[in-house]
Amino acid sequence: MIPGTFEYYRPSDLSEAIKLLTTHGDDARVMAGGHSLIPMMKLRMADIPHLVDLQDIDALRGIEVDGDAVRIGAMVTQHELIADEALFKAAPIIREAALQIADPQVRYVGTVGGNVANGDPGNDMPGLMQCLDAVFSVHGPDGERDIPAREFYEAAYFTAREDDEVLTAVSFKPQSGGYAYEKQKRKIGDYATAASAVLIAKDGATCSSASIAMTNLSDTPIYSQAASDALIGSDLGPDAVSAAVDAALGEIDPAEDGRGPVEFKKHVAGVILRRAIERAVSRA
Amino acid sequence: MSKMHIKMTVNGKQVETLAEPRELLIHVLRERLDITGPHIGCETSHCGACTVDMDGKSVKSCTVFAAQANGADVTTIEGLGGPDNLHVLQEMFKEHHGLQCGFCTPGMITRAHRFLQENPDPTEEEVRFGMAGNLCRCTGYQNIVKAIMAAASEMNAAKEAAQ
Ligand SMILES: Cc1cc2nc3c(=O)[nH]c(=O)nc-3n(C[C@H](O)[C@H](O)[C@H](O)COP(=O)(O)OP(=O)(O)OC[C@H]3O[C@@H](n4cnc5c(N)ncnc54)[C@H](O)[C@@H]3O)c2cc1C
Ligand code: FES
Ligand code: FES
């Protein structure tokens, strides 16, 4: 389980990292916590002649919560996400989701930037960020641009980020109302058989806004506008919830793997979606 | 590929060794520094037998490159206690039969040590969740949890006595 050889770099600022990516093109890749990348390198499924470790770039750290904006630096770890009280107040769904990722050791080093940039459909943060309607900031040789999470994922391991761009932060508005991140997994440390992130706000007894996204039920995360629309304006009663679940299930395309055949995954997806919606409603 | 100088603090001592950047921290510890407490169980980031403390975090040293660990402060089971001065956790694992073959034990105790720093007075459920990155094929976990709960009580009593 030894990866191929590589040249190792640990730049202390972002422009130096981008320069390395520009110079070495396809042969270079950044590393954050390394807990998706190193396993791939050990299996020799990734061969990276020039490895750029981001750990010394302070500009990629820190969680900022101010009034109507939350900004999380790409190198913030899952452990830090869970521990941050201001972030918990602004978006409690993040802690709920992060606690269901991997195990304690992995959460100490796995970063939010690595989790969303990776492009693995099994990662939990992409669906979560689509639910929050987050924006990813990426920096390349030509400067910075923002990409909505809902437009970031193209196919498994293919994203809108260019090879010479570094993802620097994720930003979103604080959430209001009820929330839930529900995940079915075989054991702690496993990726989702199915998972769903749900946000629901009410105006009196009527649903005023809803956002529903899913993890590991297609080759990208899925944000379901149709499922969200099925709830908005409704009384959030059993019929509305069933309509939303059906709409969401209409958008998934799970693949058979060790977690089960397609039929089973669709069944689990239905159960998880219903639980997530009902729990979000109960907290709204 | 050229080797690089890796400087770390391991169990309070400055160490320096030559290693290829791609070498895993567990291999550097075991093969270059002769620190064989942390074990290699799965080598695929799942079992936690290789857990060490790095800059105040429990990490699986089979999933850290030597180059990443350059400059780090690392503690292994050897740094917690030895045969002549057992750490409370080691004492309690012995007392409560928290081990059978002992293969997972260095990782278990190193992880439990960090866990109790962060949560000195845990519930049993919190212990189980906090130890979820460490697998044991022998004990069925019951006695591991007991040992950690007992160690927490001992450590808290000692803290109170010192005040
Ligand atoms: C045992 C185990 C269980 C796990 N279970 C789960 C789980 O249940 N749910 C889950 O979501 N994840 C899980 N993971 C993955 C874990 O959360 C990873 O840490 C995470 O996916 C990647 O974060 P990282 O910081 O380790 O990124 P890395 O592994 O360093 O990088 C991953 C990829 O993203 C790229 N990248 C990283 N940072 C940036 C950046 N700033 N800009 C551009 N590209 C970047 C890298 O080049 C690489 O291609 C698990 C991992 C392990 C080992
Ligand atoms: S040997 Fe590192 S996690 Fe199993
Ligand atoms: S005591 Fe044998 S693996 Fe835990």
Short mmCIF file of C-alpha atoms and ligand atoms in Angstrom, two decimals:
data_model
loop_
_atom_site.label_atom_id
_atom_site.label_comp_id
_atom_site.label_asym_id
_atom_site.label_seq_id
_atom_site.Cartn_x
_atom_site.Cartn_y
_atom_site.Cartn_z
CA MET A 1 0.00 0.00 0.00
CA ILE A 2 2.73 2.45 -0.95
CA PRO A 3 1.81 5.13 -3.46
CA GLY A 4 3.95 6.08 -6.43
CA THR A 5 6.70 8.64 -5.95
CA PHE A 6 5.98 12.33 -5.99
CA GLU A 7 7.62 15.68 -5.53
CA TYR A 8 6.21 17.32 -2.37
CA TYR A 9 5.49 21.03 -1.95
CA ARG A 10 4.16 22.94 1.02
CA PRO A 11 3.60 26.54 -0.11
CA SER A 12 2.65 29.13 2.50
CA ASP A 13 0.51 31.29 0.27
CA LEU A 14 -2.20 30.74 -2.26
CA SER A 15 -0.50 32.37 -5.24
CA GLU A 16 2.47 30.03 -4.82
CA ALA A 17 0.10 27.03 -4.82
CA ILE A 18 -1.65 28.25 -7.97
CA LYS A 19 1.71 28.83 -9.65
CA LEU A 20 2.67 25.21 -8.95
CA LEU A 21 -0.61 24.01 -10.45
CA THR A 22 -0.09 26.17 -13.54
CA THR A 23 3.50 25.02 -13.99
CA HIS A 24 2.83 21.30 -13.66
CA GLY A 25 -0.65 21.15 -15.21
CA ASP A 26 -2.21 17.71 -15.11
CA ASP A 27 0.73 16.32 -13.15
CA ALA A 28 -0.05 18.42 -10.07
CA ARG A 29 -2.82 18.16 -7.52
CA VAL A 30 -3.49 19.87 -4.20
CA MET A 31 -3.90 17.91 -0.99
CA ALA A 32 -5.97 19.07 1.98
CA GLY A 33 -6.55 16.46 4.72
CA GLY A 34 -5.55 13.71 2.33
CA HIS A 35 -8.25 11.35 3.59
CA SER A 36 -9.79 10.82 0.17
CA LEU A 37 -6.63 11.41 -1.84
CA ILE A 38 -4.11 9.27 0.07
CA PRO A 39 -6.28 6.13 -0.04
CA MET A 40 -6.60 6.62 -3.82
CA MET A 41 -2.83 7.11 -4.15
CA LYS A 42 -2.15 4.02 -2.04
CA LEU A 43 -4.38 1.99 -4.34
CA ARG A 44 -2.52 3.60 -7.26
CA MET A 45 -5.84 4.82 -8.62
CA ALA A 46 -4.36 8.31 -8.49
CA ASP A 47 -0.83 9.02 -9.68
CA ILE A 48 0.29 12.51 -8.77
CA PRO A 49 3.87 13.45 -9.64
CA HIS A 50 3.60 16.89 -7.97
CA LEU A 51 1.70 17.02 -4.71
CA VAL A 52 0.87 20.45 -3.29
CA ASP A 53 0.03 20.31 0.44
CA LEU A 54 -2.23 23.21 1.47
CA GLN A 55 -1.71 22.86 5.26
CA ASP A 56 0.45 26.00 5.65
CA ILE A 57 -1.86 28.41 3.82
CA ASP A 58 -3.51 30.34 6.65
CA ALA A 59 -5.85 32.22 4.30
CA LEU A 60 -7.75 28.95 3.75
CA ARG A 61 -8.63 28.59 7.45
CA GLY A 62 -11.25 30.10 9.68
CA ILE A 63 -15.03 30.24 10.04
CA GLU A 64 -16.68 33.67 9.77
CA VAL A 65 -20.28 34.16 10.80
CA ASP A 66 -21.64 37.67 10.53
CA GLY A 67 -25.34 38.53 10.40
CA ASP A 68 -26.41 37.44 6.97
CA ALA A 69 -23.33 35.61 5.73
CA VAL A 70 -21.35 32.53 6.70
CA ARG A 71 -17.93 31.88 5.17
CA ILE A 72 -15.96 28.71 5.84
CA GLY A 73 -12.35 28.46 4.68
CA ALA A 74 -11.59 25.40 2.56
CA MET A 75 -9.09 23.97 5.08
CA VAL A 76 -11.53 24.00 8.00
CA THR A 77 -11.81 20.42 9.25
CA GLN A 78 -15.00 18.50 9.94
CA HIS A 79 -13.95 18.46 13.61
CA GLU A 80 -13.78 22.27 13.62
CA LEU A 81 -17.18 22.50 11.92
CA ILE A 82 -18.71 20.41 14.70
CA ALA A 83 -17.04 22.38 17.50
CA ASP A 84 -17.88 25.91 16.28
CA GLU A 85 -20.75 27.37 18.32
CA ALA A 86 -21.37 30.43 16.13
CA LEU A 87 -21.63 28.18 13.11
CA PHE A 88 -24.01 25.89 15.00
CA LYS A 89 -26.29 28.86 15.71
CA ALA A 90 -26.21 30.02 12.10
CA ALA A 91 -26.57 26.60 10.45
CA PRO A 92 -27.14 23.70 12.85
CA ILE A 93 -27.57 21.30 9.93
CA ILE A 94 -23.80 21.42 9.39
CA ARG A 95 -23.02 19.87 12.77
CA GLU A 96 -25.76 17.29 12.33
CA ALA A 97 -24.32 16.24 8.97
CA ALA A 98 -20.64 16.42 9.94
CA LEU A 99 -21.21 14.12 12.92
CA GLN A 100 -22.40 11.48 10.46
CA ILE A 101 -19.23 11.62 8.36
CA ALA A 102 -16.61 8.92 8.86
CA ASP A 103 -15.18 8.55 12.38
CA PRO A 104 -13.40 10.86 14.85
CA GLN A 105 -9.90 10.34 13.43
CA VAL A 106 -11.04 11.14 9.89
CA ARG A 107 -13.02 14.19 11.03
CA TYR A 108 -9.92 15.72 12.68
CA VAL A 109 -8.19 15.96 9.30
CA GLY A 110 -10.86 15.80 6.57
CA THR A 111 -11.66 19.31 5.34
CA VAL A 112 -14.77 20.95 3.98
CA GLY A 113 -12.84 22.03 0.86
CA GLY A 114 -11.58 18.50 0.19
CA ASN A 115 -15.01 17.05 0.79
CA VAL A 116 -16.78 19.34 -1.68
CA ALA A 117 -13.96 19.50 -4.27
CA ASN A 118 -13.42 15.74 -4.37
CA GLY A 119 -16.47 15.03 -6.54
CA ASP A 120 -17.13 11.60 -5.02
CA PRO A 121 -20.92 11.08 -4.99
CA GLY A 122 -20.50 9.42 -1.58
CA ASN A 123 -19.27 12.61 0.07
CA ASP A 124 -21.86 14.15 2.38
CA MET A 125 -20.96 17.85 2.16
CA PRO A 126 -21.84 18.42 -1.52
CA GLY A 127 -25.55 17.58 -1.02
CA LEU A 128 -25.53 19.54 2.22
CA MET A 129 -24.08 22.60 0.46
CA GLN A 130 -26.64 22.30 -2.34
CA CYS A 131 -29.37 22.25 0.28
CA LEU A 132 -27.93 25.43 1.82
CA ASP A 133 -27.61 26.97 -1.68
CA ALA A 134 -23.94 27.60 -0.91
CA VAL A 135 -21.44 29.20 -3.25
CA PHE A 136 -17.91 27.84 -3.74
CA SER A 137 -15.12 30.36 -4.31
CA VAL A 138 -12.26 29.16 -6.49
CA HIS A 139 -8.96 30.96 -7.18
CA GLY A 140 -6.96 30.41 -10.35
CA PRO A 141 -4.26 32.20 -12.35
CA ASP A 142 -6.92 34.66 -13.61
CA GLY A 143 -8.32 35.50 -10.20
CA GLU A 144 -11.36 34.47 -8.24
CA ARG A 145 -14.79 33.28 -9.31
CA ASP A 146 -17.81 31.95 -7.49
CA ILE A 147 -19.66 28.79 -8.50
CA PRO A 148 -23.04 27.84 -6.99
CA ALA A 149 -22.92 24.42 -5.34
CA ARG A 150 -26.01 23.49 -7.35
CA GLU A 151 -24.02 24.00 -10.59
CA PHE A 152 -20.67 22.59 -9.43
CA TYR A 153 -21.07 18.84 -10.02
CA GLU A 154 -20.93 17.46 -13.55
CA ALA A 155 -20.32 13.72 -13.07
CA ALA A 156 -18.46 11.51 -10.58
CA TYR A 157 -15.09 13.24 -9.97
CA PHE A 158 -15.85 15.91 -12.59
CA THR A 159 -16.66 19.39 -11.30
CA ALA A 160 -16.80 22.94 -12.64
CA ARG A 161 -13.43 23.69 -10.98
CA GLU A 162 -10.51 23.92 -13.44
CA ASP A 163 -7.34 21.93 -12.71
CA ASP A 164 -5.36 25.07 -11.91
CA GLU A 165 -7.95 26.48 -9.52
CA VAL A 166 -7.93 26.08 -5.74
CA LEU A 167 -11.22 26.07 -3.88
CA THR A 168 -10.77 28.66 -1.15
CA ALA A 169 -14.09 28.91 0.70
CA VAL A 170 -17.75 27.97 0.86
CA SER A 171 -20.30 30.67 1.71
CA PHE A 172 -24.02 30.67 2.38
CA LYS A 173 -26.74 32.57 4.22
CA PRO A 174 -27.62 31.50 7.77
CA GLN A 175 -30.55 29.10 7.77
CA SER A 176 -33.86 29.67 9.45
CA GLY A 177 -36.60 27.19 10.31
CA GLY A 178 -36.32 23.43 10.64
CA TYR A 179 -33.53 21.22 9.37
CA ALA A 180 -32.43 17.60 9.17
CA TYR A 181 -29.59 15.56 7.73
CA GLU A 182 -30.61 11.91 7.61
CA LYS A 183 -28.17 9.23 6.52
CA GLN A 184 -28.49 5.49 6.22
CA LYS A 185 -25.15 3.69 6.43
CA ARG A 186 -24.08 0.14 7.17
CA LYS A 187 -21.85 1.17 10.06
CA ILE A 188 -20.04 4.21 11.45
CA GLY A 189 -17.33 5.22 9.00
CA ASP A 190 -19.32 4.12 5.96
CA TYR A 191 -20.49 6.29 3.11
CA ALA A 192 -24.25 6.71 2.69
CA THR A 193 -26.54 4.09 1.20
CA ALA A 194 -28.80 7.13 0.95
CA ALA A 195 -28.75 10.50 2.68
CA SER A 196 -30.82 13.63 2.51
CA ALA A 197 -30.45 17.24 3.64
CA VAL A 198 -33.66 19.18 4.24
CA LEU A 199 -34.44 22.76 5.28
CA ILE A 200 -38.01 23.91 5.86
CA ALA A 201 -39.39 27.27 6.99
CA LYS A 202 -43.00 28.03 7.93
CA ASP A 203 -45.15 31.11 7.86
CA GLY A 204 -47.93 30.28 10.29
CA ALA A 205 -49.04 26.79 9.30
CA THR A 206 -47.93 27.15 5.69
CA CYS A 207 -44.54 26.13 4.30
CA SER A 208 -42.83 29.31 3.11
CA SER A 209 -39.60 27.78 1.86
CA ALA A 210 -38.10 24.34 1.44
CA SER A 211 -34.86 22.89 0.14
CA ILE A 212 -34.20 19.19 -0.41
CA ALA A 213 -30.92 17.62 -1.55
CA MET A 214 -29.63 14.05 -1.66
CA THR A 215 -26.31 12.20 -1.32
CA ASN A 216 -25.04 9.06 -3.09
CA LEU A 217 -28.18 8.43 -5.10
CA SER A 218 -26.72 9.34 -8.48
CA ASP A 219 -23.25 10.07 -9.86
CA THR A 220 -23.57 13.60 -8.49
CA PRO A 221 -25.38 15.04 -5.49
CA ILE A 222 -28.95 16.01 -6.35
CA TYR A 223 -30.81 19.16 -5.45
CA SER A 224 -34.49 18.57 -6.17
CA GLN A 225 -36.38 21.73 -7.07
CA ALA A 226 -39.50 19.64 -7.75
CA ALA A 227 -39.45 18.15 -4.25
CA SER A 228 -38.93 21.58 -2.71
CA ASP A 229 -41.81 22.99 -4.80
CA ALA A 230 -44.11 20.17 -3.63
CA LEU A 231 -43.78 21.50 -0.09
CA ILE A 232 -43.79 25.25 -0.61
CA GLY A 233 -47.27 26.68 -0.02
CA SER A 234 -48.52 23.39 1.46
CA ASP A 235 -49.62 22.62 5.01
CA LEU A 236 -46.72 20.14 5.31
CA GLY A 237 -49.25 17.39 6.00
CA PRO A 238 -48.89 13.72 4.97
CA ASP A 239 -50.03 14.32 1.38
CA ALA A 240 -47.58 17.13 0.80
CA VAL A 241 -44.74 15.09 2.32
CA SER A 242 -45.58 12.10 0.11
CA ALA A 243 -45.68 14.32 -2.96
CA ALA A 244 -42.24 15.72 -2.09
CA VAL A 245 -40.79 12.24 -1.52
CA ASP A 246 -42.19 11.04 -4.86
CA ALA A 247 -40.82 14.09 -6.66
CA ALA A 248 -37.37 13.55 -5.14
CA LEU A 249 -37.37 9.83 -5.98
CA GLY A 250 -38.16 10.77 -9.57
CA GLU A 251 -34.74 12.43 -9.84
CA ILE A 252 -32.46 9.73 -8.45
CA ASP A 253 -30.45 7.19 -10.40
CA PRO A 254 -28.63 4.98 -7.90
CA ALA A 255 -26.15 2.31 -9.00
CA GLU A 256 -25.86 -1.19 -7.61
CA ASP A 257 -22.83 -1.73 -5.39
CA GLY A 258 -21.83 -3.34 -2.07
CA ARG A 259 -24.55 -1.34 -0.33
CA GLY A 260 -27.26 -3.09 -2.28
CA PRO A 261 -29.18 -3.39 -5.55
CA VAL A 262 -30.97 -0.47 -7.18
CA GLU A 263 -34.42 -1.42 -5.85
CA PHE A 264 -33.14 -1.51 -2.29
CA LYS A 265 -31.45 1.87 -2.65
CA LYS A 266 -34.64 3.41 -3.99
CA HIS A 267 -36.52 1.98 -1.04
CA VAL A 268 -33.97 3.32 1.44
CA ALA A 269 -34.00 6.70 -0.31
CA GLY A 270 -37.78 6.92 0.21
CA VAL A 271 -37.47 6.09 3.90
CA ILE A 272 -34.62 8.56 4.45
CA LEU A 273 -36.32 11.38 2.56
CA ARG A 274 -39.53 10.97 4.54
CA ARG A 275 -37.65 10.90 7.85
CA ALA A 276 -35.61 13.96 6.93
CA ILE A 277 -38.64 15.96 5.84
CA GLU A 278 -40.68 14.97 8.89
CA ARG A 279 -37.87 15.81 11.26
CA ALA A 280 -37.25 19.18 9.59
CA VAL A 281 -40.99 19.92 9.83
CA SER A 282 -41.01 19.00 13.52
CA ARG A 283 -38.23 21.53 14.12
CA ALA A 284 -39.62 24.31 11.90
CA MET B 1 13.09 10.03 -5.72
CA SER B 2 15.12 12.05 -3.29
CA LYS B 3 14.60 11.68 0.40
CA MET B 4 13.77 14.59 2.62
CA HIS B 5 14.76 15.44 6.16
CA ILE B 6 11.79 14.83 8.41
CA LYS B 7 11.98 16.56 11.77
CA MET B 8 9.35 15.79 14.37
CA THR B 9 8.88 15.83 18.08
CA VAL B 10 7.98 12.26 19.03
CA ASN B 11 7.01 11.57 22.62
CA GLY B 12 8.66 14.81 23.69
CA LYS B 13 11.97 14.13 21.93
CA GLN B 14 13.26 15.89 18.83
CA VAL B 15 13.91 13.34 16.12
CA GLU B 16 15.21 13.67 12.60
CA THR B 17 15.25 11.08 9.87
CA LEU B 18 15.53 10.78 6.12
CA ALA B 19 12.46 9.49 4.35
CA GLU B 20 10.77 9.67 1.00
CA PRO B 21 7.80 12.05 1.04
CA ARG B 22 5.46 9.18 0.10
CA GLU B 23 6.40 7.05 3.09
CA LEU B 24 3.53 6.76 5.53
CA LEU B 25 3.94 8.11 9.04
CA ILE B 26 3.29 4.64 10.49
CA HIS B 27 6.23 3.23 8.49
CA VAL B 28 8.51 6.08 9.52
CA LEU B 29 7.63 5.51 13.17
CA ARG B 30 7.95 1.75 13.09
CA GLU B 31 10.79 1.19 10.64
CA ARG B 32 12.94 4.30 10.81
CA LEU B 33 12.44 5.35 14.42
CA ASP B 34 11.85 1.91 15.94
CA ILE B 35 8.67 3.05 17.65
CA THR B 36 6.58 -0.08 17.25
CA GLY B 37 3.69 0.64 19.63
CA PRO B 38 1.33 1.88 16.90
CA HIS B 39 0.32 -1.13 14.80
CA ILE B 40 -0.66 -1.68 11.19
CA GLY B 41 -4.01 -3.45 11.05
CA CYS B 42 -5.76 -2.69 7.80
CA GLU B 43 -3.48 -0.08 6.22
CA THR B 44 -6.64 1.32 4.60
CA SER B 45 -7.76 3.98 7.13
CA HIS B 46 -10.44 1.80 8.73
CA CYS B 47 -9.23 0.00 11.87
CA GLY B 48 -7.49 2.67 13.94
CA ALA B 49 -4.69 0.34 15.15
CA CYS B 50 -2.18 2.89 13.81
CA THR B 51 -3.72 5.82 15.74
CA VAL B 52 -1.24 8.34 17.10
CA ASP B 53 -1.70 11.83 18.46
CA MET B 54 -0.47 14.49 16.04
CA ASP B 55 -0.60 18.17 17.02
CA GLY B 56 -3.40 17.42 19.48
CA LYS B 57 -5.52 15.30 17.17
CA SER B 58 -6.00 11.54 16.91
CA VAL B 59 -4.91 10.52 13.43
CA LYS B 60 -4.56 7.27 11.55
CA SER B 61 -0.84 7.28 10.82
CA CYS B 62 -1.33 4.93 7.85
CA THR B 63 -3.09 7.83 6.13
CA VAL B 64 -0.52 10.57 6.70
CA PHE B 65 2.53 11.03 4.50
CA ALA B 66 5.90 11.44 6.18
CA ALA B 67 6.19 14.79 4.42
CA GLN B 68 2.92 16.03 5.94
CA ALA B 69 4.16 15.14 9.41
CA ASN B 70 7.34 17.17 9.01
CA GLY B 71 7.36 19.63 11.92
CA ALA B 72 4.59 17.86 13.82
CA ASP B 73 4.38 16.95 17.48
CA VAL B 74 3.55 13.25 17.70
CA THR B 75 2.64 11.13 20.71
CA THR B 76 2.42 7.35 20.54
CA ILE B 77 1.46 4.81 23.18
CA GLU B 78 5.13 4.79 24.27
CA GLY B 79 4.74 8.46 25.23
CA LEU B 80 1.79 7.82 27.52
CA GLY B 81 3.39 5.26 29.82
CA GLY B 82 5.57 2.16 29.96
CA PRO B 83 5.83 -1.09 31.93
CA ASP B 84 7.25 0.69 34.98
CA ASN B 85 4.91 3.67 34.93
CA LEU B 86 1.61 2.66 33.43
CA HIS B 87 -0.76 5.44 32.42
CA VAL B 88 -4.16 5.32 34.17
CA LEU B 89 -5.71 4.20 30.90
CA GLN B 90 -3.22 1.34 30.60
CA GLU B 91 -3.86 0.43 34.22
CA MET B 92 -7.63 0.41 33.69
CA PHE B 93 -7.43 -1.62 30.45
CA LYS B 94 -5.47 -4.19 32.46
CA GLU B 95 -7.86 -4.05 35.41
CA HIS B 96 -11.07 -4.32 33.37
CA HIS B 97 -9.85 -6.78 30.73
CA GLY B 98 -10.04 -4.13 28.00
CA LEU B 99 -7.79 -6.30 25.83
CA GLN B 100 -7.34 -9.86 24.75
CA CYS B 101 -4.77 -10.22 21.98
CA GLY B 102 -3.72 -6.59 22.49
CA PHE B 103 -3.30 -5.74 18.83
CA CYS B 104 -5.79 -2.88 18.83
CA THR B 105 -4.80 -1.65 22.30
CA PRO B 106 -2.11 0.96 21.50
CA GLY B 107 -4.49 2.65 19.07
CA MET B 108 -7.42 2.34 21.49
CA ILE B 109 -5.53 3.89 24.38
CA THR B 110 -3.93 6.66 22.34
CA ARG B 111 -7.36 7.59 20.97
CA ALA B 112 -9.03 7.29 24.40
CA HIS B 113 -6.38 9.59 25.83
CA ARG B 114 -7.22 12.38 23.36
CA PHE B 115 -10.95 11.72 23.76
CA LEU B 116 -10.76 12.17 27.54
CA GLN B 117 -8.83 15.43 27.10
CA GLU B 118 -11.78 16.76 25.12
CA ASN B 119 -14.52 15.13 27.16
CA PRO B 120 -13.24 14.36 30.69
CA ASP B 121 -16.59 13.18 32.02
CA PRO B 122 -18.25 11.24 29.22
CA THR B 123 -21.35 9.05 29.16
CA GLU B 124 -20.97 5.49 27.95
CA GLU B 125 -22.66 6.44 24.69
CA GLU B 126 -20.20 9.29 24.16
CA VAL B 127 -17.30 6.89 24.74
CA ARG B 128 -18.66 4.55 22.08
CA PHE B 129 -19.13 7.40 19.58
CA GLY B 130 -15.71 8.89 20.39
CA MET B 131 -14.02 5.50 19.93
CA ALA B 132 -15.86 4.63 16.72
CA GLY B 133 -12.70 4.90 14.60
CA ASN B 134 -11.04 1.99 16.42
CA LEU B 135 -11.93 -1.64 15.73
CA CYS B 136 -11.31 -4.61 18.02
CA ARG B 137 -11.73 -8.19 16.83
CA CYS B 138 -11.52 -9.76 20.30
CA THR B 139 -13.24 -8.03 23.16
CA GLY B 140 -16.70 -7.10 21.91
CA TYR B 141 -15.88 -3.56 23.16
CA GLN B 142 -17.78 -3.91 26.43
CA ASN B 143 -14.66 -4.00 28.57
CA ILE B 144 -12.91 -1.34 26.53
CA VAL B 145 -15.78 1.03 27.29
CA LYS B 146 -15.68 0.00 30.96
CA ALA B 147 -11.93 0.63 31.12
CA ILE B 148 -12.27 4.10 29.61
CA MET B 149 -15.14 5.03 31.94
CA ALA B 150 -13.06 3.83 34.89
CA ALA B 151 -10.02 5.79 33.69
CA ALA B 152 -12.17 8.92 33.41
CA SER B 153 -13.31 8.52 37.03
CA GLU B 154 -9.73 7.92 38.23
CA MET B 155 -8.41 10.92 36.34
CA ASN B 156 -11.19 13.17 37.64
CA ALA B 157 -10.65 11.98 41.21
CA ALA B 158 -6.93 12.65 40.91
CA LYS B 159 -7.65 16.13 39.55
CA GLU B 160 -9.99 16.88 42.44
CA ALA B 161 -7.50 15.58 44.99
CA ALA B 162 -4.83 17.85 43.52
CA GLN B 163 -7.03 20.94 43.93
C1 LIG C 1 -12.55 5.60 6.65
C2 LIG C 1 -13.10 6.81 5.96
C3 LIG C 1 -14.48 7.03 5.98
C4 LIG C 1 -15.01 8.15 5.34
N1 LIG C 1 -16.36 8.36 5.41
C5 LIG C 1 -16.89 9.46 4.82
C6 LIG C 1 -18.28 9.73 4.88
O1 LIG C 1 -19.06 8.98 5.48
N2 LIG C 1 -18.75 10.86 4.29
C7 LIG C 1 -17.92 11.72 3.63
O2 LIG C 1 -18.39 12.72 3.12
N3 LIG C 1 -16.61 11.49 3.55
C8 LIG C 1 -16.07 10.38 4.13
N4 LIG C 1 -14.71 10.17 4.04
C9 LIG C 1 -13.89 11.12 3.28
C10 LIG C 1 -13.37 12.22 4.17
O3 LIG C 1 -14.43 13.04 4.66
C11 LIG C 1 -12.35 13.06 3.39
O4 LIG C 1 -11.57 13.69 4.35
C12 LIG C 1 -12.93 14.09 2.46
O5 LIG C 1 -13.71 13.49 1.46
C13 LIG C 1 -11.85 14.83 1.69
O6 LIG C 1 -11.31 15.81 2.45
P1 LIG C 1 -9.74 15.95 2.59
O7 LIG C 1 -9.50 17.24 3.24
O8 LIG C 1 -9.21 14.74 3.24
O9 LIG C 1 -9.30 16.05 1.05
P2 LIG C 1 -8.13 15.37 0.21
O10 LIG C 1 -8.18 13.91 0.33
O11 LIG C 1 -6.85 16.05 0.52
O12 LIG C 1 -8.58 15.82 -1.26
C14 LIG C 1 -9.66 15.23 -1.94
C15 LIG C 1 -9.71 15.77 -3.37
O13 LIG C 1 -10.08 17.13 -3.38
C16 LIG C 1 -9.06 17.95 -3.92
N5 LIG C 1 -8.97 19.13 -3.07
C17 LIG C 1 -8.82 19.15 -1.72
N6 LIG C 1 -8.84 20.42 -1.27
C18 LIG C 1 -8.99 21.21 -2.35
C19 LIG C 1 -9.08 22.62 -2.52
N7 LIG C 1 -9.03 23.46 -1.48
N8 LIG C 1 -9.21 23.09 -3.78
C20 LIG C 1 -9.28 22.24 -4.84
N9 LIG C 1 -9.21 20.91 -4.73
C21 LIG C 1 -9.07 20.39 -3.50
C22 LIG C 1 -7.81 17.10 -3.92
O14 LIG C 1 -6.93 17.46 -4.96
C23 LIG C 1 -8.38 15.71 -4.09
O15 LIG C 1 -8.62 15.46 -5.44
C24 LIG C 1 -14.15 9.05 4.67
C25 LIG C 1 -12.78 8.83 4.63
C26 LIG C 1 -12.25 7.72 5.27
C27 LIG C 1 -10.77 7.50 5.21
S1 FES C 2 -3.75 0.53 9.91
FE1 FES C 2 -4.32 2.61 9.85
S2 FES C 2 -6.43 2.55 10.11
FE2 FES C 2 -5.92 0.43 10.01
S1 FES C 3 -7.80 -7.10 21.80
FE1 FES C 3 -7.51 -8.23 20.00
S2 FES C 3 -8.11 -6.79 18.48
FE2 FES C 3 -8.67 -5.80 20.29
#
